[in-house]
Amino acid sequence: MITKDSIETAYSFLHQKQRIYVHSTLDWQKDDIEMAIAGYVDGMNHELYDYISGGRADFLRNHRRFQEDITKAVEILEKMLY
C-alpha cells in the first residue's frame, strides 16, 4: 500500500537531493548523493519504488542514468501529490 506520507517523504528527500545534484560541480558530492539515494531506496516503500521505477531494478542505482532517473522520480512523485 502506498501511503500519502510515503509519497511526501520520498518527494521531499529526492527533490532536495536532485536540486543539489544538478547544480553541483563536485564529483565527490554527486557520488555521495548517489550513495545516499541508493540507501534510501533500499528502505523505501517497495510498492512506491516499483511504481516510480517502472519495474527497473537499477532505477536510481545506475551511475550513468542517475540524473535522468532522479529527475523522472521527482516528476512522478510530484504528480502523485496532486
Short mmCIF file of N, CA, C and O in Angstrom, two decimals:
data_model
loop_
_atom_site.label_atom_id
_atom_site.label_comp_id
_atom_site.label_asym_id
_atom_site.label_seq_id
_atom_site.Cartn_x
_atom_site.Cartn_y
_atom_site.Cartn_z
N MET A 1 0.84 -1.18 0.00
CA MET A 1 0.00 0.00 0.00
C MET A 1 0.88 1.24 0.00
O MET A 1 1.81 1.37 0.78
N ILE A 2 0.59 2.13 -0.90
CA ILE A 2 1.34 3.38 -1.00
C ILE A 2 0.56 4.45 -0.23
O ILE A 2 -0.56 4.77 -0.58
N THR A 3 1.18 4.97 0.81
CA THR A 3 0.52 6.00 1.62
C THR A 3 0.94 7.39 1.17
O THR A 3 2.01 7.57 0.57
N LYS A 4 0.10 8.35 1.47
CA LYS A 4 0.43 9.74 1.15
C LYS A 4 1.72 10.16 1.87
O LYS A 4 2.54 10.88 1.29
N ASP A 5 1.90 9.69 3.10
CA ASP A 5 3.12 10.01 3.84
C ASP A 5 4.36 9.49 3.14
O ASP A 5 5.39 10.18 3.09
N SER A 6 4.29 8.27 2.59
CA SER A 6 5.46 7.72 1.92
C SER A 6 5.78 8.51 0.65
O SER A 6 6.95 8.72 0.31
N ILE A 7 4.75 8.98 -0.04
CA ILE A 7 4.95 9.80 -1.24
C ILE A 7 5.58 11.13 -0.85
O ILE A 7 6.55 11.58 -1.46
N GLU A 8 5.04 11.78 0.17
CA GLU A 8 5.56 13.08 0.61
C GLU A 8 7.00 12.98 1.08
O GLU A 8 7.83 13.84 0.75
N THR A 9 7.31 11.94 1.84
CA THR A 9 8.67 11.75 2.34
C THR A 9 9.65 11.51 1.20
O THR A 9 10.71 12.13 1.14
N ALA A 10 9.28 10.63 0.29
CA ALA A 10 10.14 10.34 -0.85
C ALA A 10 10.34 11.58 -1.71
O ALA A 10 11.46 11.89 -2.12
N TYR A 11 9.27 12.29 -1.96
CA TYR A 11 9.37 13.50 -2.78
C TYR A 11 10.29 14.53 -2.11
O TYR A 11 11.18 15.09 -2.77
N SER A 12 10.11 14.76 -0.84
CA SER A 12 10.93 15.76 -0.14
C SER A 12 12.41 15.40 -0.21
O SER A 12 13.26 16.25 -0.53
N PHE A 13 12.73 14.14 0.08
CA PHE A 13 14.12 13.71 0.08
C PHE A 13 14.72 13.76 -1.32
O PHE A 13 15.79 14.34 -1.54
N LEU A 14 14.03 13.17 -2.29
CA LEU A 14 14.57 13.11 -3.64
C LEU A 14 14.65 14.49 -4.29
O LEU A 14 15.62 14.80 -4.99
N HIS A 15 13.64 15.32 -4.06
CA HIS A 15 13.65 16.67 -4.63
C HIS A 15 14.83 17.47 -4.10
O HIS A 15 15.54 18.15 -4.88
N GLN A 16 15.05 17.40 -2.81
CA GLN A 16 16.17 18.13 -2.21
C GLN A 16 17.50 17.67 -2.80
O GLN A 16 18.34 18.49 -3.20
N LYS A 17 17.69 16.36 -2.87
CA LYS A 17 18.96 15.82 -3.39
C LYS A 17 19.11 16.12 -4.89
O LYS A 17 20.21 16.39 -5.35
N GLN A 18 18.01 16.08 -5.62
CA GLN A 18 18.07 16.38 -7.05
C GLN A 18 18.53 17.81 -7.30
O GLN A 18 19.35 18.07 -8.17
N ARG A 19 17.99 18.75 -6.54
CA ARG A 19 18.35 20.17 -6.72
C ARG A 19 19.84 20.37 -6.49
O ARG A 19 20.48 21.13 -7.22
N ILE A 20 20.39 19.73 -5.50
CA ILE A 20 21.83 19.85 -5.23
C ILE A 20 22.62 19.16 -6.35
O ILE A 20 23.59 19.71 -6.87
N TYR A 21 22.20 17.96 -6.70
CA TYR A 21 22.91 17.15 -7.70
C TYR A 21 23.05 17.87 -9.04
O TYR A 21 24.14 17.92 -9.60
N VAL A 22 21.97 18.42 -9.54
CA VAL A 22 22.02 19.02 -10.88
C VAL A 22 22.86 20.29 -10.93
O VAL A 22 23.32 20.67 -12.00
N HIS A 23 23.07 20.93 -9.80
CA HIS A 23 23.86 22.16 -9.78
C HIS A 23 25.28 21.96 -9.26
O HIS A 23 26.08 22.89 -9.32
N SER A 24 25.58 20.77 -8.81
CA SER A 24 26.90 20.51 -8.25
C SER A 24 27.94 20.33 -9.36
O SER A 24 27.67 19.75 -10.41
N THR A 25 29.12 20.84 -9.09
CA THR A 25 30.25 20.64 -9.99
C THR A 25 31.29 19.73 -9.35
O THR A 25 32.37 19.53 -9.91
N LEU A 26 30.96 19.19 -8.18
CA LEU A 26 31.90 18.37 -7.43
C LEU A 26 31.55 16.89 -7.58
O LEU A 26 30.47 16.45 -7.17
N ASP A 27 32.46 16.13 -8.18
CA ASP A 27 32.19 14.70 -8.39
C ASP A 27 31.96 13.97 -7.08
O ASP A 27 31.08 13.10 -7.01
N TRP A 28 32.72 14.29 -6.04
CA TRP A 28 32.55 13.60 -4.77
C TRP A 28 31.18 13.87 -4.17
O TRP A 28 30.57 12.99 -3.55
N GLN A 29 30.67 15.09 -4.36
CA GLN A 29 29.35 15.43 -3.83
C GLN A 29 28.26 14.64 -4.58
O GLN A 29 27.34 14.12 -3.97
N LYS A 30 28.41 14.55 -5.89
CA LYS A 30 27.46 13.78 -6.68
C LYS A 30 27.50 12.30 -6.28
O LYS A 30 26.45 11.66 -6.15
N ASP A 31 28.69 11.77 -6.07
CA ASP A 31 28.82 10.37 -5.64
C ASP A 31 28.15 10.16 -4.28
O ASP A 31 27.47 9.14 -4.07
N ASP A 32 28.35 11.10 -3.37
CA ASP A 32 27.71 11.00 -2.05
C ASP A 32 26.19 11.00 -2.17
O ASP A 32 25.50 10.26 -1.46
N ILE A 33 25.67 11.83 -3.04
CA ILE A 33 24.22 11.90 -3.24
C ILE A 33 23.71 10.59 -3.83
O ILE A 33 22.69 10.05 -3.39
N GLU A 34 24.42 10.05 -4.81
CA GLU A 34 24.02 8.78 -5.40
C GLU A 34 24.00 7.67 -4.35
O GLU A 34 23.07 6.86 -4.33
N MET A 35 25.00 7.64 -3.49
CA MET A 35 25.03 6.62 -2.43
C MET A 35 23.90 6.83 -1.43
O MET A 35 23.27 5.86 -0.98
N ALA A 36 23.62 8.07 -1.08
CA ALA A 36 22.53 8.36 -0.13
C ALA A 36 21.18 7.95 -0.72
O ALA A 36 20.34 7.36 -0.03
N ILE A 37 20.97 8.21 -2.00
CA ILE A 37 19.72 7.85 -2.65
C ILE A 37 19.60 6.33 -2.74
O ILE A 37 18.52 5.77 -2.48
N ALA A 38 20.67 5.64 -3.10
CA ALA A 38 20.64 4.18 -3.18
C ALA A 38 20.28 3.58 -1.82
O ALA A 38 19.46 2.66 -1.73
N GLY A 39 20.84 4.13 -0.76
CA GLY A 39 20.50 3.67 0.59
C GLY A 39 19.05 3.96 0.93
O GLY A 39 18.36 3.13 1.54
N TYR A 40 18.58 5.11 0.53
CA TYR A 40 17.19 5.49 0.80
C TYR A 40 16.22 4.56 0.09
O TYR A 40 15.27 4.07 0.69
N VAL A 41 16.45 4.30 -1.19
CA VAL A 41 15.50 3.46 -1.93
C VAL A 41 15.51 2.03 -1.45
O VAL A 41 14.50 1.33 -1.60
N ASP A 42 16.61 1.58 -0.86
CA ASP A 42 16.64 0.24 -0.28
C ASP A 42 15.61 0.09 0.84
O ASP A 42 15.09 -0.99 1.06
N GLY A 43 15.32 1.19 1.54
CA GLY A 43 14.40 1.13 2.66
C GLY A 43 13.04 1.75 2.41
O GLY A 43 12.19 1.74 3.29
N MET A 44 12.84 2.30 1.23
CA MET A 44 11.56 2.99 0.98
C MET A 44 10.44 1.98 0.71
O MET A 44 10.68 0.80 0.49
N ASN A 45 9.23 2.47 0.72
CA ASN A 45 8.05 1.67 0.43
C ASN A 45 8.27 0.96 -0.91
O ASN A 45 8.48 1.60 -1.94
N HIS A 46 8.23 -0.38 -0.88
CA HIS A 46 8.54 -1.17 -2.08
C HIS A 46 7.54 -0.95 -3.21
O HIS A 46 7.92 -0.92 -4.38
N GLU A 47 6.29 -0.80 -2.87
CA GLU A 47 5.28 -0.55 -3.89
C GLU A 47 5.51 0.80 -4.58
O GLU A 47 5.36 0.92 -5.79
N LEU A 48 5.88 1.79 -3.78
CA LEU A 48 6.16 3.11 -4.34
C LEU A 48 7.39 3.05 -5.24
O LEU A 48 7.38 3.60 -6.35
N TYR A 49 8.42 2.37 -4.80
CA TYR A 49 9.63 2.23 -5.63
C TYR A 49 9.30 1.51 -6.94
O TYR A 49 9.74 1.94 -8.01
N ASP A 50 8.54 0.44 -6.85
CA ASP A 50 8.16 -0.28 -8.07
C ASP A 50 7.39 0.62 -9.03
O ASP A 50 7.59 0.57 -10.24
N TYR A 51 6.54 1.46 -8.48
CA TYR A 51 5.73 2.35 -9.30
C TYR A 51 6.61 3.40 -10.01
O TYR A 51 6.50 3.58 -11.22
N ILE A 52 7.46 4.07 -9.25
CA ILE A 52 8.27 5.14 -9.86
C ILE A 52 9.37 4.58 -10.76
O ILE A 52 9.82 5.25 -11.68
N SER A 53 9.80 3.36 -10.50
CA SER A 53 10.88 2.77 -11.29
C SER A 53 10.39 2.10 -12.56
O SER A 53 11.19 1.77 -13.44
N GLY A 54 9.09 1.89 -12.64
CA GLY A 54 8.56 1.17 -13.80
C GLY A 54 9.05 -0.26 -13.85
O GLY A 54 9.13 -0.86 -14.91
N GLY A 55 9.43 -0.80 -12.70
CA GLY A 55 9.90 -2.18 -12.62
C GLY A 55 11.39 -2.35 -12.92
O GLY A 55 11.89 -3.47 -12.92
N ARG A 56 12.11 -1.26 -13.15
CA ARG A 56 13.54 -1.34 -13.43
C ARG A 56 14.32 -1.51 -12.14
O ARG A 56 14.30 -0.65 -11.26
N ALA A 57 15.02 -2.62 -11.99
CA ALA A 57 15.73 -2.95 -10.75
C ALA A 57 16.88 -1.99 -10.44
O ALA A 57 17.23 -1.78 -9.28
N ASP A 58 17.47 -1.38 -11.47
CA ASP A 58 18.62 -0.49 -11.24
C ASP A 58 18.23 0.99 -11.19
O ASP A 58 19.09 1.86 -11.19
N PHE A 59 16.93 1.25 -11.11
CA PHE A 59 16.45 2.64 -11.07
C PHE A 59 17.02 3.35 -9.85
O PHE A 59 16.96 2.83 -8.73
N LEU A 60 17.61 4.51 -10.06
CA LEU A 60 18.27 5.32 -9.04
C LEU A 60 19.52 4.64 -8.46
O LEU A 60 20.05 5.08 -7.46
N ARG A 61 19.97 3.58 -9.11
CA ARG A 61 21.16 2.86 -8.65
C ARG A 61 22.23 2.76 -9.74
O ARG A 61 23.27 2.17 -9.53
N ASN A 62 21.94 3.30 -10.91
CA ASN A 62 22.84 3.21 -12.04
C ASN A 62 23.51 4.57 -12.23
O ASN A 62 22.85 5.57 -12.52
N HIS A 63 24.82 4.60 -12.07
CA HIS A 63 25.57 5.86 -12.14
C HIS A 63 25.33 6.61 -13.46
O HIS A 63 25.12 7.82 -13.45
N ARG A 64 25.33 5.89 -14.55
CA ARG A 64 25.19 6.53 -15.86
C ARG A 64 23.82 7.14 -16.09
O ARG A 64 23.68 8.09 -16.84
N ARG A 65 22.80 6.59 -15.46
CA ARG A 65 21.43 7.07 -15.67
C ARG A 65 20.89 7.84 -14.47
O ARG A 65 19.72 8.22 -14.45
N PHE A 66 21.74 8.09 -13.49
CA PHE A 66 21.24 8.64 -12.23
C PHE A 66 20.50 9.97 -12.39
O PHE A 66 19.40 10.14 -11.88
N GLN A 67 21.09 10.92 -13.09
CA GLN A 67 20.44 12.23 -13.22
C GLN A 67 19.08 12.10 -13.92
O GLN A 67 18.10 12.72 -13.52
N GLU A 68 19.02 11.30 -14.95
CA GLU A 68 17.76 11.05 -15.65
C GLU A 68 16.74 10.39 -14.72
O GLU A 68 15.57 10.77 -14.68
N ASP A 69 17.20 9.40 -13.96
CA ASP A 69 16.32 8.68 -13.05
C ASP A 69 15.77 9.56 -11.94
O ASP A 69 14.58 9.52 -11.64
N ILE A 70 16.63 10.35 -11.32
CA ILE A 70 16.16 11.16 -10.19
C ILE A 70 15.20 12.25 -10.69
O ILE A 70 14.22 12.57 -10.02
N THR A 71 15.46 12.77 -11.88
CA THR A 71 14.55 13.76 -12.46
C THR A 71 13.18 13.13 -12.72
O THR A 71 12.14 13.72 -12.38
N LYS A 72 13.18 11.95 -13.28
CA LYS A 72 11.93 11.23 -13.54
C LYS A 72 11.20 10.92 -12.24
O LYS A 72 9.98 11.10 -12.14
N ALA A 73 11.93 10.45 -11.24
CA ALA A 73 11.31 10.10 -9.95
C ALA A 73 10.64 11.32 -9.32
O ALA A 73 9.50 11.22 -8.83
N VAL A 74 11.31 12.44 -9.33
CA VAL A 74 10.76 13.66 -8.74
C VAL A 74 9.50 14.09 -9.51
O VAL A 74 8.49 14.47 -8.90
N GLU A 75 9.53 14.00 -10.82
CA GLU A 75 8.35 14.36 -11.62
C GLU A 75 7.17 13.45 -11.31
O GLU A 75 6.03 13.93 -11.15
N ILE A 76 7.40 12.15 -11.23
CA ILE A 76 6.32 11.21 -10.93
C ILE A 76 5.76 11.46 -9.54
O ILE A 76 4.54 11.50 -9.35
N LEU A 77 6.64 11.62 -8.57
CA LEU A 77 6.19 11.85 -7.19
C LEU A 77 5.41 13.16 -7.07
O LEU A 77 4.41 13.22 -6.36
N GLU A 78 5.86 14.18 -7.77
CA GLU A 78 5.16 15.46 -7.74
C GLU A 78 3.74 15.30 -8.29
O GLU A 78 2.77 15.84 -7.70
N LYS A 79 3.57 14.56 -9.36
CA LYS A 79 2.24 14.31 -9.91
C LYS A 79 1.37 13.52 -8.95
O LYS A 79 0.17 13.72 -8.88
N MET A 80 2.00 12.61 -8.21
CA MET A 80 1.25 11.79 -7.25
C MET A 80 0.74 12.62 -6.08
O MET A 80 -0.25 12.27 -5.45
N LEU A 81 1.41 13.72 -5.80
CA LEU A 81 1.00 14.58 -4.68
C LEU A 81 -0.25 15.39 -5.00
O LEU A 81 -0.96 15.83 -4.10
N TYR A 82 -0.52 15.62 -6.29
CA TYR A 82 -1.64 16.48 -6.67
C TYR A 82 -2.72 15.73 -7.37
O TYR A 82 -2.89 14.73 -7.67
#
